mmCIF file of C-alpha atoms in Angstrom:
data_model
loop_
_atom_site.group_PDB
_atom_site.id
_atom_site.type_symbol
_atom_site.label_atom_id
_atom_site.label_comp_id
_atom_site.label_asym_id
_atom_site.label_seq_id
_atom_site.Cartn_x
_atom_site.Cartn_y
_atom_site.Cartn_z
ATOM 1 C CA MET S 1 84.438 88.479 53.507
ATOM 2 C CA GLU S 2 82.377 88.610 56.672
ATOM 3 C CA ALA S 3 79.335 89.276 54.464
ATOM 4 C CA ALA S 4 79.814 85.950 52.893
ATOM 5 C CA ARG S 5 79.526 84.147 56.233
ATOM 6 C CA GLY S 6 76.430 81.741 56.110
ATOM 7 C CA ARG S 7 76.122 81.878 52.226
ATOM 8 C CA VAL S 8 75.489 78.789 50.254
ATOM 9 C CA VAL S 9 77.484 77.656 47.275
ATOM 10 C CA PRO S 10 75.259 75.515 44.941
ATOM 11 C CA ASP S 11 76.215 71.937 44.384
ATOM 12 C CA VAL S 12 77.664 71.075 40.941
ATOM 13 C CA VAL S 13 75.987 67.784 40.418
ATOM 14 C CA ARG S 14 73.831 65.732 37.939
ATOM 15 C CA ASP S 15 72.691 62.200 37.896
ATOM 16 C CA GLY S 16 75.290 59.321 37.163
ATOM 17 C CA LEU S 17 78.581 61.131 37.801
ATOM 18 C CA ASP S 18 81.821 59.134 37.918
ATOM 19 C CA VAL S 19 82.972 60.920 40.961
ATOM 20 C CA LEU S 20 81.313 63.370 43.340
ATOM 21 C CA PHE S 21 83.715 65.204 45.428
ATOM 22 C CA CYS S 22 82.536 66.324 48.923
ATOM 23 C CA GLY S 23 84.185 69.018 50.814
ATOM 24 C CA ILE S 24 83.591 69.871 54.439
ATOM 25 C CA ASN S 25 81.893 73.278 53.817
ATOM 26 C CA PRO S 26 82.591 76.365 51.709
ATOM 27 C CA GLY S 27 84.991 78.929 53.045
ATOM 28 C CA LEU S 28 84.277 82.690 53.124
ATOM 29 C CA THR S 29 86.022 83.206 49.725
ATOM 30 C CA ALA S 30 83.797 80.508 48.109
ATOM 31 C CA GLY S 31 80.704 82.057 49.693
ATOM 32 C CA ALA S 32 81.787 85.495 48.496
ATOM 33 C CA VAL S 33 82.400 84.489 44.817
ATOM 34 C CA GLY S 34 79.773 81.497 44.658
ATOM 35 C CA HIS S 35 82.394 78.820 43.530
ATOM 36 C CA HIS S 36 83.671 75.864 45.294
ATOM 37 C CA PHE S 37 87.400 75.863 46.505
ATOM 38 C CA ALA S 38 87.890 79.535 45.578
ATOM 39 C CA LYS S 39 90.581 80.444 48.226
ATOM 40 C CA PRO S 40 93.894 81.024 46.406
ATOM 41 C CA GLY S 41 95.825 78.533 48.773
ATOM 42 C CA THR S 42 93.682 75.531 47.981
ATOM 43 C CA ARG S 43 95.383 72.587 46.329
ATOM 44 C CA PHE S 44 92.038 71.086 45.060
ATOM 45 C CA TRP S 45 92.308 72.470 41.484
ATOM 46 C CA PRO S 46 96.104 71.716 41.157
ATOM 47 C CA SER S 47 95.569 68.202 42.466
ATOM 48 C CA LEU S 48 92.681 67.545 40.210
ATOM 49 C CA HIS S 49 94.818 68.512 37.097
ATOM 50 C CA GLY S 50 98.026 66.977 38.367
ATOM 51 C CA SER S 51 96.206 63.621 39.034
ATOM 52 C CA GLY S 52 94.732 63.565 35.586
ATOM 53 C CA PHE S 53 91.056 64.230 36.395
ATOM 54 C CA THR S 54 91.137 67.326 34.299
ATOM 55 C CA PRO S 55 92.917 68.235 30.967
ATOM 56 C CA ARG S 56 94.087 71.492 32.401
ATOM 57 C CA ARG S 57 93.936 73.350 35.801
ATOM 58 C CA LEU S 58 90.509 74.745 36.043
ATOM 59 C CA ARG S 59 89.653 77.787 38.065
ATOM 60 C CA PRO S 60 86.806 77.939 40.525
ATOM 61 C CA ASP S 61 84.599 79.785 38.193
ATOM 62 C CA GLU S 62 85.006 77.011 35.713
ATOM 63 C CA GLU S 63 83.423 74.332 38.042
ATOM 64 C CA GLU S 64 80.540 73.681 35.714
ATOM 65 C CA GLU S 65 82.962 72.121 33.231
ATOM 66 C CA PHE S 66 83.224 69.254 35.837
ATOM 67 C CA LEU S 67 79.804 67.969 34.671
ATOM 68 C CA ALA S 68 81.111 67.189 31.121
ATOM 69 C CA LEU S 69 83.965 65.342 32.741
ATOM 70 C CA GLY S 70 81.647 63.212 34.891
ATOM 71 C CA LEU S 71 82.687 65.025 38.159
ATOM 72 C CA GLY S 72 80.753 67.108 40.648
ATOM 73 C CA ILE S 73 81.121 68.860 43.899
ATOM 74 C CA THR S 74 79.091 69.073 47.045
ATOM 75 C CA ASN S 75 79.755 69.613 50.862
ATOM 76 C CA PHE S 76 78.772 68.005 54.126
ATOM 77 C CA VAL S 77 77.533 71.487 55.397
ATOM 78 C CA GLU S 78 76.229 74.192 52.989
ATOM 79 C CA ARG S 79 76.975 77.313 54.900
ATOM 80 C CA ALA S 80 80.201 79.296 54.515
ATOM 81 C CA THR S 81 82.488 79.853 57.444
ATOM 82 C CA ALA S 82 85.987 81.246 57.863
ATOM 83 C CA GLN S 83 87.205 77.785 59.330
ATOM 84 C CA ALA S 84 85.678 74.245 59.331
ATOM 85 C CA GLU S 85 86.331 74.319 63.071
ATOM 86 C CA GLU S 86 83.376 76.726 63.384
ATOM 87 C CA LEU S 87 81.172 73.712 62.566
ATOM 88 C CA GLY S 88 79.778 71.615 65.430
ATOM 89 C CA ARG S 89 80.003 67.864 65.454
ATOM 90 C CA GLU S 90 76.174 67.693 65.232
ATOM 91 C CA GLU S 91 76.156 69.875 62.026
ATOM 92 C CA ILE S 92 78.806 67.495 60.546
ATOM 93 C CA VAL S 93 76.721 64.322 61.529
ATOM 94 C CA GLU S 94 73.579 65.964 60.016
ATOM 95 C CA GLY S 95 75.542 66.868 56.960
ATOM 96 C CA GLY S 96 76.453 63.272 56.589
ATOM 97 C CA LYS S 97 72.864 62.291 56.462
ATOM 98 C CA ARG S 98 72.069 64.889 53.889
ATOM 99 C CA LEU S 99 75.063 63.733 51.942
ATOM 100 C CA ARG S 100 73.733 60.111 52.003
ATOM 101 C CA ALA S 101 70.503 61.376 50.572
ATOM 102 C CA LYS S 102 72.162 63.302 47.907
ATOM 103 C CA VAL S 103 74.288 60.386 46.890
ATOM 104 C CA LEU S 104 71.323 57.965 46.792
ATOM 105 C CA HIS S 105 69.422 60.560 44.526
ATOM 106 C CA TRP S 106 72.235 61.489 42.208
ATOM 107 C CA ARG S 107 73.860 58.014 42.074
ATOM 108 C CA PRO S 108 77.551 58.769 41.400
ATOM 109 C CA ARG S 109 79.822 55.807 40.988
ATOM 110 C CA TRP S 110 82.224 57.089 43.574
ATOM 111 C CA LEU S 111 81.952 59.488 46.397
ATOM 112 C CA ALA S 112 85.353 61.168 47.171
ATOM 113 C CA VAL S 113 85.163 62.626 50.760
ATOM 114 C CA LEU S 114 87.799 65.528 51.206
ATOM 115 C CA GLY S 115 88.676 65.566 54.879
ATOM 116 C CA ILE S 116 89.442 62.679 57.287
ATOM 117 C CA THR S 117 88.120 64.334 60.446
ATOM 118 C CA ALA S 118 84.814 65.275 58.911
ATOM 119 C CA TYR S 119 84.405 61.708 57.331
ATOM 120 C CA ARG S 120 85.081 60.187 60.735
ATOM 121 C CA GLU S 121 82.522 62.399 62.476
ATOM 122 C CA ALA S 122 79.836 62.239 59.811
ATOM 123 C CA PHE S 123 79.893 58.473 59.398
ATOM 124 C CA GLY S 124 81.025 57.408 63.050
ATOM 125 C CA ASP S 125 84.175 55.575 61.661
ATOM 126 C CA ARG S 126 87.053 56.635 64.017
ATOM 127 C CA ARG S 127 89.453 54.170 62.257
ATOM 128 C CA ALA S 128 88.931 55.516 58.612
ATOM 129 C CA ALA S 129 92.161 56.267 56.633
ATOM 130 C CA VAL S 130 92.843 57.785 53.220
ATOM 131 C CA GLY S 131 91.880 55.517 50.400
ATOM 132 C CA PRO S 132 88.846 53.156 49.626
ATOM 133 C CA GLN S 133 86.423 52.742 52.343
ATOM 134 C CA ASP S 134 84.504 49.595 53.192
ATOM 135 C CA MET S 135 81.253 51.556 53.389
ATOM 136 C CA SER S 136 79.215 52.154 50.330
ATOM 137 C CA ILE S 137 76.091 54.300 49.832
ATOM 138 C CA GLY S 138 73.700 52.365 47.692
ATOM 139 C CA ASP S 139 75.793 51.316 44.731
ATOM 140 C CA THR S 140 78.226 54.178 45.134
ATOM 141 C CA ARG S 141 81.776 53.401 46.458
ATOM 142 C CA VAL S 142 83.406 55.739 48.856
ATOM 143 C CA TRP S 143 86.990 57.120 48.885
ATOM 144 C CA LEU S 144 88.489 59.196 51.544
ATOM 145 C CA LEU S 145 91.038 61.795 50.403
ATOM 146 C CA PRO S 146 93.002 64.395 52.543
ATOM 147 C CA ASN S 147 91.502 67.873 52.920
ATOM 148 C CA PRO S 148 93.185 69.861 50.090
ATOM 149 C CA SER S 149 93.116 73.173 52.139
ATOM 150 C CA GLY S 150 96.382 75.008 52.367
ATOM 151 C CA ARG S 151 95.904 74.708 56.196
ATOM 152 C CA ASN S 152 96.428 70.935 55.944
ATOM 153 C CA ALA S 153 100.151 71.527 55.569
ATOM 154 C CA HIS S 154 101.389 67.982 56.439
ATOM 155 C CA TRP S 155 99.853 66.860 53.024
ATOM 156 C CA LEU S 156 102.170 68.329 50.447
ATOM 157 C CA LEU S 157 100.995 68.884 46.829
ATOM 158 C CA GLY S 158 102.954 65.830 45.472
ATOM 159 C CA PRO S 159 101.463 63.157 47.776
ATOM 160 C CA LEU S 160 98.144 64.807 47.792
ATOM 161 C CA THR S 161 98.043 64.645 43.927
ATOM 162 C CA GLU S 162 99.096 61.071 44.086
ATOM 163 C CA GLU S 163 96.043 60.231 46.357
ATOM 164 C CA PHE S 164 93.739 61.890 43.851
ATOM 165 C CA ALA S 165 95.398 59.807 41.078
ATOM 166 C CA ARG S 166 94.880 56.627 43.015
ATOM 167 C CA LEU S 167 91.141 57.393 43.115
ATOM 168 C CA ARG S 168 91.078 58.225 39.362
ATOM 169 C CA ARG S 169 92.826 54.921 38.494
ATOM 170 C CA ALA S 170 90.425 52.935 40.859
ATOM 171 C CA ALA S 171 87.545 54.721 39.104
ATOM 172 C CA GLY S 172 88.893 53.593 35.682
ATOM 173 C CA LEU S 173 89.019 57.132 34.420
ATOM 174 C CA PRO S 174 91.534 58.187 31.735
ATOM 175 C CA ASP S 175 94.458 60.335 32.503
ATOM 176 C CA ARG S 176 93.082 63.671 31.011
ATOM 177 C CA ALA S 177 96.149 65.656 31.780
ATOM 178 C CA SER S 178 98.348 63.541 29.499
ATOM 179 C CA GLY S 179 95.727 62.235 27.123
ATOM 180 C CA GLY S 180 96.478 58.635 28.157
ATOM 181 C CA THR S 181 95.089 56.200 30.688
#
């Protein structure tokens, strides 16, 4: 795994997505396999499916299927680390600037940031809480979600999935898990 330290996992993005999900940075497992949210304990993929964003639980190596669903993935910081705590505040702030540029270029309808602390540092909003934010980037609305890492133990899968579902409903997207709306 140490060989994956510093590797970059390519963004999964195209112009005009419904939702662009933004993580903090790739973990070593993601760096090793070249796919986002690849660590077995992540709750990202179960939350996406349980909330209705995806018709079935996708695997990290199926992340390209996101694009057909109008979804994408990026990160504040591109380099893989064992823990997000290895990133400095300046690196997160710089990542926020790069994220703004990506959003202005790719123009998703919604940006979903996965991680309260990273969001607060990147955008200087110390009072930000889970849910819709007052800030927008161009025409892109911003929604703050808890970090789906298994290390974020105080957010259990059920409440985490409901937060993802709140975003899906606010974005006006159908419930693909049940085939309804």
